[in-house]
Coordinates of C-alpha atoms and ligand atoms in Angstrom, one line a residue:
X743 CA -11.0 -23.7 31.2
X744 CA -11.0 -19.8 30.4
X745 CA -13.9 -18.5 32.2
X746 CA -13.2 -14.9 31.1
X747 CA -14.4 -15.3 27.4
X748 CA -16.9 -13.7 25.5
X749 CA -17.4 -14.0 22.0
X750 CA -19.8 -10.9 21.8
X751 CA -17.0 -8.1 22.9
X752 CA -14.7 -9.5 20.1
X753 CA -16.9 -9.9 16.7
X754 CA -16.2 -6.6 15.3
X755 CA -19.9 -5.0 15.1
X756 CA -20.4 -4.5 10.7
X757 CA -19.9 -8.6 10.9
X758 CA -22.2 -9.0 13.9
X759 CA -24.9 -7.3 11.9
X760 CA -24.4 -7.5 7.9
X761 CA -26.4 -10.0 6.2
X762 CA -24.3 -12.7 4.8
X763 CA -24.7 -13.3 0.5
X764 CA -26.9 -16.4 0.0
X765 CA -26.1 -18.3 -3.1
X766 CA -28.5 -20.3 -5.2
X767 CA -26.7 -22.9 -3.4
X768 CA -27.2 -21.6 -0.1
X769 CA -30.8 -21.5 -1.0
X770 CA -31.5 -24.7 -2.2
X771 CA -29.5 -27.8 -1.4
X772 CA -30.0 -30.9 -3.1
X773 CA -31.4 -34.1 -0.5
X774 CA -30.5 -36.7 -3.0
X775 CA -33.7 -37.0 -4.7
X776 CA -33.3 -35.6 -9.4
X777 CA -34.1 -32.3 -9.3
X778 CA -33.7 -30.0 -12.4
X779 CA -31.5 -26.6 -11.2
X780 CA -32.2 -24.0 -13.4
X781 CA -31.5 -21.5 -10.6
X782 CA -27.6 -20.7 -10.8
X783 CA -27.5 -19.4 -14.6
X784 CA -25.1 -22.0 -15.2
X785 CA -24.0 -23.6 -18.4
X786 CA -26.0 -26.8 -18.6
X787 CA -23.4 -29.0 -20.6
X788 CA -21.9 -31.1 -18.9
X789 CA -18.1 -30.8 -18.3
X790 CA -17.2 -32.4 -15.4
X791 CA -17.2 -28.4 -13.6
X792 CA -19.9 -26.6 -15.2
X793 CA -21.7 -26.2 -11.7
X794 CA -20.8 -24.2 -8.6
X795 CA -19.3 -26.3 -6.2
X796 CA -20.7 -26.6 -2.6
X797 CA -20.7 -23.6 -0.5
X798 CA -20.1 -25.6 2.5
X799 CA -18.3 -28.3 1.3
X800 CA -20.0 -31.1 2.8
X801 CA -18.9 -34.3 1.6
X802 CA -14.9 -32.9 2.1
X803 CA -15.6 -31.6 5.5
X804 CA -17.5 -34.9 6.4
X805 CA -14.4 -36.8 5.3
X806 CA -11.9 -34.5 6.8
X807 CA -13.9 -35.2 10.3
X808 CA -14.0 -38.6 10.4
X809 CA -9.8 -38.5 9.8
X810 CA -9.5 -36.1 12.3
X811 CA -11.7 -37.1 14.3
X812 CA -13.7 -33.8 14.7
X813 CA -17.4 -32.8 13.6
X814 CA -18.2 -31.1 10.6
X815 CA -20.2 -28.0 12.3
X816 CA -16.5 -26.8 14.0
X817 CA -14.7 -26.8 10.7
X818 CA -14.5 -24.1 8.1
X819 CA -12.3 -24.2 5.1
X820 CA -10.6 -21.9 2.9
X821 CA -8.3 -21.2 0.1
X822 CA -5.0 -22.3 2.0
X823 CA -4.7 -21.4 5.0
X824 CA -3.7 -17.7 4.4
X825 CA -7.3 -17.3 3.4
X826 CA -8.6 -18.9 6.5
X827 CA -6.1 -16.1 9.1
X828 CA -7.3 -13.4 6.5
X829 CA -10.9 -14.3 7.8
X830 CA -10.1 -14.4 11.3
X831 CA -8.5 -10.7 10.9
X832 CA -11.6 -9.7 9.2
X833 CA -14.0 -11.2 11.6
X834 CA -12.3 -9.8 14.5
X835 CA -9.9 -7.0 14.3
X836 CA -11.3 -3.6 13.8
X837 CA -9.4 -1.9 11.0
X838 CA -7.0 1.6 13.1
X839 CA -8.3 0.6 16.2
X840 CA -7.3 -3.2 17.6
X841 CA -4.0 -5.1 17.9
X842 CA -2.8 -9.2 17.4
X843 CA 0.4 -10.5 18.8
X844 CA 2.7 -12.6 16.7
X845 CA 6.0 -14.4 18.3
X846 CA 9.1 -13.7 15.7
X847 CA 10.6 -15.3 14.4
X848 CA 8.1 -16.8 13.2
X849 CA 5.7 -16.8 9.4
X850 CA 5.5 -13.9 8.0
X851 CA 2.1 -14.0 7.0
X852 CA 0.5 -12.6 10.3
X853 CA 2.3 -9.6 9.9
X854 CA 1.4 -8.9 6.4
X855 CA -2.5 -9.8 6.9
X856 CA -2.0 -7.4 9.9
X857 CA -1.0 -4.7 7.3
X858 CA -3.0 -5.3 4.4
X859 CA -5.9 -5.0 7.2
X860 CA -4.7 -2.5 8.9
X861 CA -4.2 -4.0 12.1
X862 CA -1.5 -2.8 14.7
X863 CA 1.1 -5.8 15.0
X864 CA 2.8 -5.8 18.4
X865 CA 5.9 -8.4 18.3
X866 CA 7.3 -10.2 21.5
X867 CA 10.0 -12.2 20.3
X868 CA 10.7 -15.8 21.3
X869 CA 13.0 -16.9 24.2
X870 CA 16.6 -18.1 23.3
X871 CA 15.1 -21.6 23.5
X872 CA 12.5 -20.3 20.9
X873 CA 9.5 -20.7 23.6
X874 CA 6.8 -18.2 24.1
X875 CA 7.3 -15.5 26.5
X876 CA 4.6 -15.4 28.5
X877 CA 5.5 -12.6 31.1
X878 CA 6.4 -10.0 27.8
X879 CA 3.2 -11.5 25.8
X880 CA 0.8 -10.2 28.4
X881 CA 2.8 -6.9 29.6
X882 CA 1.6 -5.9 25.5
X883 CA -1.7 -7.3 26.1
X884 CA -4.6 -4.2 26.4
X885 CA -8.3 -3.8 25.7
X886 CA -7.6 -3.8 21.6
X887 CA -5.6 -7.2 21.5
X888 CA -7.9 -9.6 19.7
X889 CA -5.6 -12.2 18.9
X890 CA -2.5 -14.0 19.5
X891 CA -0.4 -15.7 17.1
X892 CA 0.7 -19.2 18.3
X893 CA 3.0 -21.5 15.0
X894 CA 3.5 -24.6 16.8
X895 CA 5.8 -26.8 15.4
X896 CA 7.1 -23.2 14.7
X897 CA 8.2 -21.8 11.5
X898 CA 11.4 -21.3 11.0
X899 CA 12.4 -22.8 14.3
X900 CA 11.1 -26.1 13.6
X901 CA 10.3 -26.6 17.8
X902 CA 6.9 -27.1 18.8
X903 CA 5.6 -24.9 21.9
X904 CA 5.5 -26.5 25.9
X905 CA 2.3 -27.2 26.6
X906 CA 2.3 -25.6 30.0
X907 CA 3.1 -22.6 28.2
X908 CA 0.7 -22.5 25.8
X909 CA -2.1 -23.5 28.4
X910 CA -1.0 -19.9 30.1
X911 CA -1.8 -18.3 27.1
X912 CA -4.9 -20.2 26.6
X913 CA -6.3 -19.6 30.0
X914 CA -5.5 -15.2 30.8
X915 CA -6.0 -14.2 27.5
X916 CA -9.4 -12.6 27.0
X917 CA -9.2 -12.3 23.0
X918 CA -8.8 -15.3 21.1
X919 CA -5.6 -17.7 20.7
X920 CA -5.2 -18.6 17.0
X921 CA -1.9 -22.0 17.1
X922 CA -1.2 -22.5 13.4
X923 CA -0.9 -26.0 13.0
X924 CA 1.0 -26.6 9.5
X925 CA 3.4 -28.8 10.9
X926 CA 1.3 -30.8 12.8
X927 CA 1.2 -33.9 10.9
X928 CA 4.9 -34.5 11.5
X929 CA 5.0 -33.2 15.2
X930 CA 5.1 -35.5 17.9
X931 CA 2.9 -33.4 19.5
X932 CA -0.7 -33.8 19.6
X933 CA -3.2 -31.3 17.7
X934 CA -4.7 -28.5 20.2
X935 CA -7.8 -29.1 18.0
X936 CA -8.5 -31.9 20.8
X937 CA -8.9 -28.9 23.3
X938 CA -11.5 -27.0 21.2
X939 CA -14.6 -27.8 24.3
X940 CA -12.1 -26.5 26.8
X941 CA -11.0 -23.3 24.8
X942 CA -14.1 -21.1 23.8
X943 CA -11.2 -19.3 22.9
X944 CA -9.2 -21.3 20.8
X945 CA -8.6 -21.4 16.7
X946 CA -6.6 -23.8 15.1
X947 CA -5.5 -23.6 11.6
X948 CA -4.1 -26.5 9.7
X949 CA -3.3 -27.0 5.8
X950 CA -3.2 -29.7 2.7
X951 CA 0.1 -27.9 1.8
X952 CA 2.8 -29.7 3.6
X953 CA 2.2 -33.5 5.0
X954 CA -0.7 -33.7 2.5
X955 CA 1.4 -33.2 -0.3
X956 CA -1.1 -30.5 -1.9
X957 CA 0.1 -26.9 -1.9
X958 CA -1.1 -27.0 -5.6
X959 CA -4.5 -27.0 -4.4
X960 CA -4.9 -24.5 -2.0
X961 CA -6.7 -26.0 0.6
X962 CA -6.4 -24.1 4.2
X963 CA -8.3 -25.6 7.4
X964 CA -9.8 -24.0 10.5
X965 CA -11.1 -25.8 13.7
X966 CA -13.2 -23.6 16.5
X967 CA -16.2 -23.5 18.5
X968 CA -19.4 -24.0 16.2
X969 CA -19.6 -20.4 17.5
X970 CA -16.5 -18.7 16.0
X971 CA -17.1 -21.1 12.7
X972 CA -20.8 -19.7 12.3
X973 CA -18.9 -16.2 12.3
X974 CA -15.9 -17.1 9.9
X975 CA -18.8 -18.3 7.7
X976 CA -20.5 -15.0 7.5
X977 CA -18.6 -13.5 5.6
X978 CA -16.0 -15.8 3.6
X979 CA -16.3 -15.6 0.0
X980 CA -19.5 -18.4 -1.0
X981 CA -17.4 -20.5 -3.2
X982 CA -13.6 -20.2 -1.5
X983 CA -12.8 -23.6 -2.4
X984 CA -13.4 -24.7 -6.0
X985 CA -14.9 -28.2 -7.2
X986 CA -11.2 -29.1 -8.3
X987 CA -9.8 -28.5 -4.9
X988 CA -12.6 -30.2 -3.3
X989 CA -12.3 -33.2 -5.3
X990 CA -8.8 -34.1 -4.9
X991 CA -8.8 -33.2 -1.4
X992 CA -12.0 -35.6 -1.0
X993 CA -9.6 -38.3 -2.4
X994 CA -6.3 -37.6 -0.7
X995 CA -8.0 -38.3 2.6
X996 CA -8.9 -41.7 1.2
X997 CA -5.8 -42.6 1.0
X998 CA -4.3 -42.0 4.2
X999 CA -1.8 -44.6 4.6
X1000 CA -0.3 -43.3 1.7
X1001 CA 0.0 -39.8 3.3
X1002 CA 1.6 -41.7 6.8
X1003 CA 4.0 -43.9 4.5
X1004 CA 5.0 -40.3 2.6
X1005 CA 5.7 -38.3 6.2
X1006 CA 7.2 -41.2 7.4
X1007 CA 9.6 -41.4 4.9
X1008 CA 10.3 -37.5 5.3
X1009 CA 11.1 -38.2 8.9
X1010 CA 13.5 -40.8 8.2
X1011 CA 15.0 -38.8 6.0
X1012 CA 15.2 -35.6 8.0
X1013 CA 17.1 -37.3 11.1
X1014 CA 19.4 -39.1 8.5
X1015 CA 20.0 -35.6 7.0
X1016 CA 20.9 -34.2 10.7
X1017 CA 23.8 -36.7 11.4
X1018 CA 25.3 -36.0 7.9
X1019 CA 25.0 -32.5 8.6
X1020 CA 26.9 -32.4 11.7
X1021 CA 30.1 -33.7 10.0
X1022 CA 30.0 -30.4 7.8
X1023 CA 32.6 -27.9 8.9
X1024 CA 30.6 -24.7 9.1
X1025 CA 27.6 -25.9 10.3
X1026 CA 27.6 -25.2 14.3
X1027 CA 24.6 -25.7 15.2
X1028 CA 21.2 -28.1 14.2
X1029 CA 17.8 -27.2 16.1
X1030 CA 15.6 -29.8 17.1
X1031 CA 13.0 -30.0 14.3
X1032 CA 9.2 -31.5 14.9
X1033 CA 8.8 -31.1 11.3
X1034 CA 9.6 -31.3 7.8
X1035 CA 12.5 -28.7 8.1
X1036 CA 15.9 -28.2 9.7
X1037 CA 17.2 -24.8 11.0
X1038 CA 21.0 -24.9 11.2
X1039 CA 23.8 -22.2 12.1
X1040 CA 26.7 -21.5 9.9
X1041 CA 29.4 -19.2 9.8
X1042 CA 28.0 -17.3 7.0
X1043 CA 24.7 -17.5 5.5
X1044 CA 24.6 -15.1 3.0
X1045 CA 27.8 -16.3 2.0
X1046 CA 26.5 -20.1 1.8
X1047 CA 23.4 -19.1 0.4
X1048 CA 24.7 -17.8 -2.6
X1049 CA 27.6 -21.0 -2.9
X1050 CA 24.7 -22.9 -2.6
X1051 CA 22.6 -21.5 -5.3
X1052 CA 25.7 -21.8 -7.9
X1053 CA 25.6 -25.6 -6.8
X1054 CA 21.6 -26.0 -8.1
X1055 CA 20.3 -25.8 -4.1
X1056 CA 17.7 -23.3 -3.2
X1057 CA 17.2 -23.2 0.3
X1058 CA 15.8 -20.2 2.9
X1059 CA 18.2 -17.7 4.0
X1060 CA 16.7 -17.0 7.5
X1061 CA 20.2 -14.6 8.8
X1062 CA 17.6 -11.4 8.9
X1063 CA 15.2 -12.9 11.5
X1064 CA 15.1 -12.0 14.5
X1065 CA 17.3 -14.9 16.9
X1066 CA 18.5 -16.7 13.5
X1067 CA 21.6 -14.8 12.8
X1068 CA 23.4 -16.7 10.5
X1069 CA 21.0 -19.5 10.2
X1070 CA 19.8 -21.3 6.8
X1071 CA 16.5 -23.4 6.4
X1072 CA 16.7 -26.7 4.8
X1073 CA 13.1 -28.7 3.8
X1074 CA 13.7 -32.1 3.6
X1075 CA 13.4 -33.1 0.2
X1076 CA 13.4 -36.7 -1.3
X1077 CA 16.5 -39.0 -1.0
X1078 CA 18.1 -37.7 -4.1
X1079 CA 17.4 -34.1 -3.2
X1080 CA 18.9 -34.3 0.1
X1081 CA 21.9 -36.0 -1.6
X1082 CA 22.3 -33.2 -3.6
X1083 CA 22.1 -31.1 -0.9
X1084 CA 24.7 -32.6 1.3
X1085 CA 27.0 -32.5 -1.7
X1086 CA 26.8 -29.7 -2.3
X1087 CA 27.7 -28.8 0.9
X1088 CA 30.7 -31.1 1.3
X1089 CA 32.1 -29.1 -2.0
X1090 CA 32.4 -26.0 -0.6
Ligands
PLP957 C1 3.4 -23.2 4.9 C2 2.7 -22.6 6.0 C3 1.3 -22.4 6.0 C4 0.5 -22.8 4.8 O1 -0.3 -21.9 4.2 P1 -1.2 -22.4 3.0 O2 -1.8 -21.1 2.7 O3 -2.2 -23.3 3.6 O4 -0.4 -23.0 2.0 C5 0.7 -21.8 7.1 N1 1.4 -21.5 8.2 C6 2.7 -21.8 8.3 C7 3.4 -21.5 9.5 C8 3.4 -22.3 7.2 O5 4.7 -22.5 7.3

């Protein structure tokens, strides 16, 4: 339990006070019974998505809850989850003045957001076993550090985070802990979003893009207290996810078994794909993956990338990050993709 957190000394104070946009939707939502809406200045001919969609959206979030077994009033969503970390910058980090913590290597969006925003991004890189250092993490920790960055399973690594470690960080940090989550649905691990009554501090971020299946749709997730979500929803854009998005999301998590089947089959395929992989020549090393991804060493990976590429493969080059010299990132694709892949290793 982090007995050292409060909410008030971290919502920057132009969000604490501005008056959030109320939309005709806001305003008036409908309770079931025919109305006539002549309040929106929408086009009244029917279309299928001539109306706004819902602000909130209820009848998503409602289902989303129920599948992970969460309530509604500590979710927000957003336009992938980029849109979603974007918020929490905006909500939290004061533009010349604070400071977040990301863990390289790790996704590059924390940095960017922290530039676009004009946030100071302090970097403590991982530990050789790509674990979080604690004793480095808080040595950069002062007054201005509103958040930490926590990927777990982590991108490009592919490990997921101890859990003693991350209850460290979780229980001395004063600003908030944000653990992006987009790999969760193939980690062994269980979600932190389980912890959110422990951690007044905690954010977890999670996204339609990967196990879903959706990255077409843009559809980013955020779990908090009902505190931090009433926050977030200040001041995100009133219609961040469209009616399209919302709709095939709605039915996506109807059909769940269908998702389980699809990331089962991905796993299957991923730890076939590691024992091929260890027979190729110049491939030294695989890293224990918790999701849909492999990280492996080479001799060469600029040199492989490009042999690849004139083979038809496009993978990641990840040589330039820090602790992944010489490393290349493989997602696992479907069987015949994978095939292709390990062909085209085997030719070179
Ligand atoms: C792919 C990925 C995301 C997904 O972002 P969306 O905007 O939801 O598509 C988020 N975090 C990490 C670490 C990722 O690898």
């Amino acid at each position: 339990m982090n007995t050292i957190f409060n909410i008030n000394n971290l919502v920057r104070a132009n969000v604490a006070k501005l008056k959030p946009y109320s939309s005709a939707r806001d305003e008036y939502t409908s309770n079931g019974s025919k109305m006539v809406f002549l309040d929106a200045n929408e086009n009244p001919f029917e279309n299928g998505v001539n109306r706004y969609p819902d602000p909130q959206q209820r009848n998503l979030k409602q289902r989303l809850g129920e599948v992970k077994g969460i309530s509604t009033e500590n979710i927000l969503l957003g336009n992938g989850s980029d849109e979603v970390l974007d918020l929490i910058y905006r909500a939290f980090c004061e533009p010349g003045e604070d400071n977040i913590i990301s863990l390289p290597p790790t996704y590059g969006m924390y940095q960017v957001l922290a530039d676009i925003n004009n946030i100071e991004s302090r970097e403590v890189f991982l530990t050789e076993n790509f674990q979080p250092n604690v004793p480095e993490i808080f040595k950069k920790v002062d007054k201005n550090t509103k958040l930490i960055f926590l990927c777990s399973p982590n991108n490009p690594t592919g490990n997921s985070f101890q859990k003693d470690i991350i209850f460290k960080i979780l229980n001395n940090f004063k600003g908030i802990v944000v653990i992006d989550e987009a790999y969760i649905d193939f980690s062994k691990e269980e979600s932190w979003s389980k912890m959110l009554k422990d951690f007044p501090n905690l954010i977890v971020t999670q996204t339609l893009s990967k196990a879903y299946g959706m990255a077409g749709i843009r559809l980013g997730i955020c779990y908090a207290s009902e505190e931090i979500i009433r926050i977030l929803n200040r001041i995100k854009p009133p219609y961040n996810v469209n009616e399209l998005t919302q709709r095939k999301a709605y039915k996506r998590l109807e059909n769940i078994n269908e998702v389980n089947l699809e990331i089962s089959d991905i796993l299957n395929e991923r730890d076939k794909l590691c024992k091929v992989l260890l027979q190729v020549k110049f491939i030294s090393k695989i890293y224990e993956s918790d999701a849909n991804f492999l990280l492996v060493k080479v001799d060469d990976a600029n040199l492989r990338y490009k042999q690849l590429l004139e083979k038809g493969v496009v993978i990641r080059n990840r040589t330039n990050q820090p602790l992944c010299e010489n490393t290349l990132r493989f997602t696992v694709g479907a069987r015949e993709e994978n095939t292709a892949l390990i062909d085209a290793l085997k030719s070179l």
